[in-house]
C-alpha cells in the first residue's frame, strides 16, 4: 500500500499502469448463480464495468462525464437516455452490472453496425466517494476470506496531486480504513514516463494499458516473472526504434534482454573470478573435492556450490555429515535454495559488493509488487540515459552492465528509504528507525546466522507477538506503547516498506511482517529474504522506537540477534558467530 503524499515524489513509470488485476470468463452473468457468486461480483465489477464503459466510449456509443470535486455523490447514478424522458438510476454494483449486461453490448453492436442512434449515458460519480463506497462493500462481504477466494482488488487514484487538500485528506482516511486484500496505487506525479519519447522528451500518458491476470503470483515467483514479462515488455515500434538506433527493428524489444539473464550460479562464478585471495580459492578446491566424492552425480557439482559449503559449514567434518544424510537431489536443491543468502556472506568475505544483476534479481527486489518493478525499471532507464548515446542499452538491445544495475538498485533503495523519513508524516521518525533496526537484524541473520538459518524453514519473516502473556495488562503505559507499535506497523505497510504475510494489524495478536525487497541494496541484504521466522515481541519493538530508550537501530538489532540466538533449539544450534568479530 502507498499512503498518498504529494511531496514524496514517486519515480516515473514506464507508461504502463495496472488498475486492477483479475481474470474472469463471463461478464455479469448473475442470475443463475450461488450467493457466493453474487458476492464475488463486488471484486471484479469495478474493473469490468469501467472496461466496458471505456470500450463503449471509444466506439462512440456513449459519453462519460465525471462529477466535479464539489459534487458529493454517494451512489452511482447512470442516466440512460434513449428517449429524452427515460432515465435509469443505478445504486449498486449488481444493478449496474445488470444494466450494462442488458444495454452496453447492444448499444456497441448497434454503433459498430452503423446505427445513427448514439444515446448518452452520464456517469455521475466522485472518484474518492466511489472508492470509499467500494471499500465499505468489500468489508460487508466474507468473499475475501471464503474458501477458494484468492483474489485481490487494486484501486488506482490517478492525478491525485491535483486534488484539493481536503480531498487528499479524504484519500488518506480511506486508505487507513481499508483492509487487505485491497491494494492501492496512488499516482501523484505529473504523468507517467513514456518509453517511446526519444532524446529524453517527456509527454503525459493519459491512457493505461490494462491486463487482467490472476494475482496468485504473489505466492508463485515464476508466475510473477511471467506477468512482468507479459505486461512490462518495452514495446519499441519499428519506426521509433529506427529513430533511436538508426537501424530497423523487427518488432518489440524484450526488457529481459536489457536486464540480463544472469543466474545466481553465474554471479558466484564472476565473484570468485574477481577474488585475489588465494587462501579462499585454495579452500574452494578442497570443498569441491569433498562434495564431488560424496555426491552420487558429481557432474552436477559447480564451484559456486563449493563456495557455499565454505560459507555454511565451519569444518569439513560437518560438511561430510551433511552430505551423508542427504540424497544428491536433496543436496542440489539445498544449495539452490540457500544460494542467495550465502551470496551476501561470500561477497562480504571477499570484500565485494553484492552483484545485483540479472532479471531474477529484479524479480526478487520487486517482491511481487508491480509498482516497485516499474520504479526499478524507471531508475535503470534514467541511469542508462546518462551514458553516451553510443553506449545506451535501451532502444539498442544491449545488455546493461553489472555496475549500472547495482548503481540503479542502490539509488532507488536510498530514495525509497529517504522517503520513509518525512517529518510531515505521522510516525515517520519511528518508522525510519523501525526499518533500519529490522533491516540490520535481517542482515545479521543473513550473514552471521547462516548455518542456523540453513536448517530452519525457508522464507524469512518477523513474527511480532502481541499475546497478553508478553505484556502487563495493568499499566496504561504498556497499552499506550502497544498502540504506538501497531500504528507504526500500519505506517510500514501503508508506505510499502513492509508487507504482512498473515493476519491484520488491527485485531491480530500475532503479525508476520517482512521488509520490502526494494530496500535490500540500501540495507546491504542479499537479493532474497532471510531464511528463518524470528519472533519479536512488541516490547522489543517498543525499546527500539521509544524516545526514552535512546537506543540506536544497530545496537538494538545486535541485542535482539543475541537473544534470538540464545533461543535456538540445542539440536540445531551450531556455533554462532559473534557479529562484531567479522
PDB file of C-alpha atoms in Angstrom, residues 21-24 28 39-50 152-153:
ATOM      1  CA  UNK A  21      -5.616  -7.486 -11.844  1.00  0.00           C
ATOM      2  CA  UNK A  22      -8.111 -10.300 -12.073  1.00  0.00           C
ATOM      3  CA  UNK A  23      -9.225 -12.924 -14.519  1.00  0.00           C
ATOM      4  CA  UNK A  24     -12.801 -13.949 -15.212  1.00  0.00           C
ATOM      5  CA  UNK A  28     -22.066 -10.000 -15.294  1.00  0.00           C
ATOM      6  CA  UNK A  39     -20.924 -11.528  -3.580  1.00  0.00           C
ATOM      7  CA  UNK A  40     -17.953 -12.148  -5.788  1.00  0.00           C
ATOM      8  CA  UNK A  41     -19.233  -9.651  -8.347  1.00  0.00           C
ATOM      9  CA  UNK A  42     -18.089  -6.919  -5.992  1.00  0.00           C
ATOM     10  CA  UNK A  43     -14.498  -7.928  -6.638  1.00  0.00           C
ATOM     11  CA  UNK A  44     -14.437  -7.857 -10.406  1.00  0.00           C
ATOM     12  CA  UNK A  45     -17.232  -5.472 -11.245  1.00  0.00           C
ATOM     13  CA  UNK A  46     -15.141  -2.392 -10.560  1.00  0.00           C
ATOM     14  CA  UNK A  47     -12.718  -3.208 -13.365  1.00  0.00           C
ATOM     15  CA  UNK A  48     -15.125  -4.828 -15.778  1.00  0.00           C
ATOM     16  CA  UNK A  49     -17.662  -2.002 -15.563  1.00  0.00           C
ATOM     17  CA  UNK A  50     -15.198   0.681 -16.495  1.00  0.00           C
ATOM     18  CA  UNK A 152      -7.351  -9.054  -4.695  1.00  0.00           C
ATOM     19  CA  UNK A 153      -8.648  -5.706  -5.792  1.00  0.00           C
TER      20      UNK A 153
END
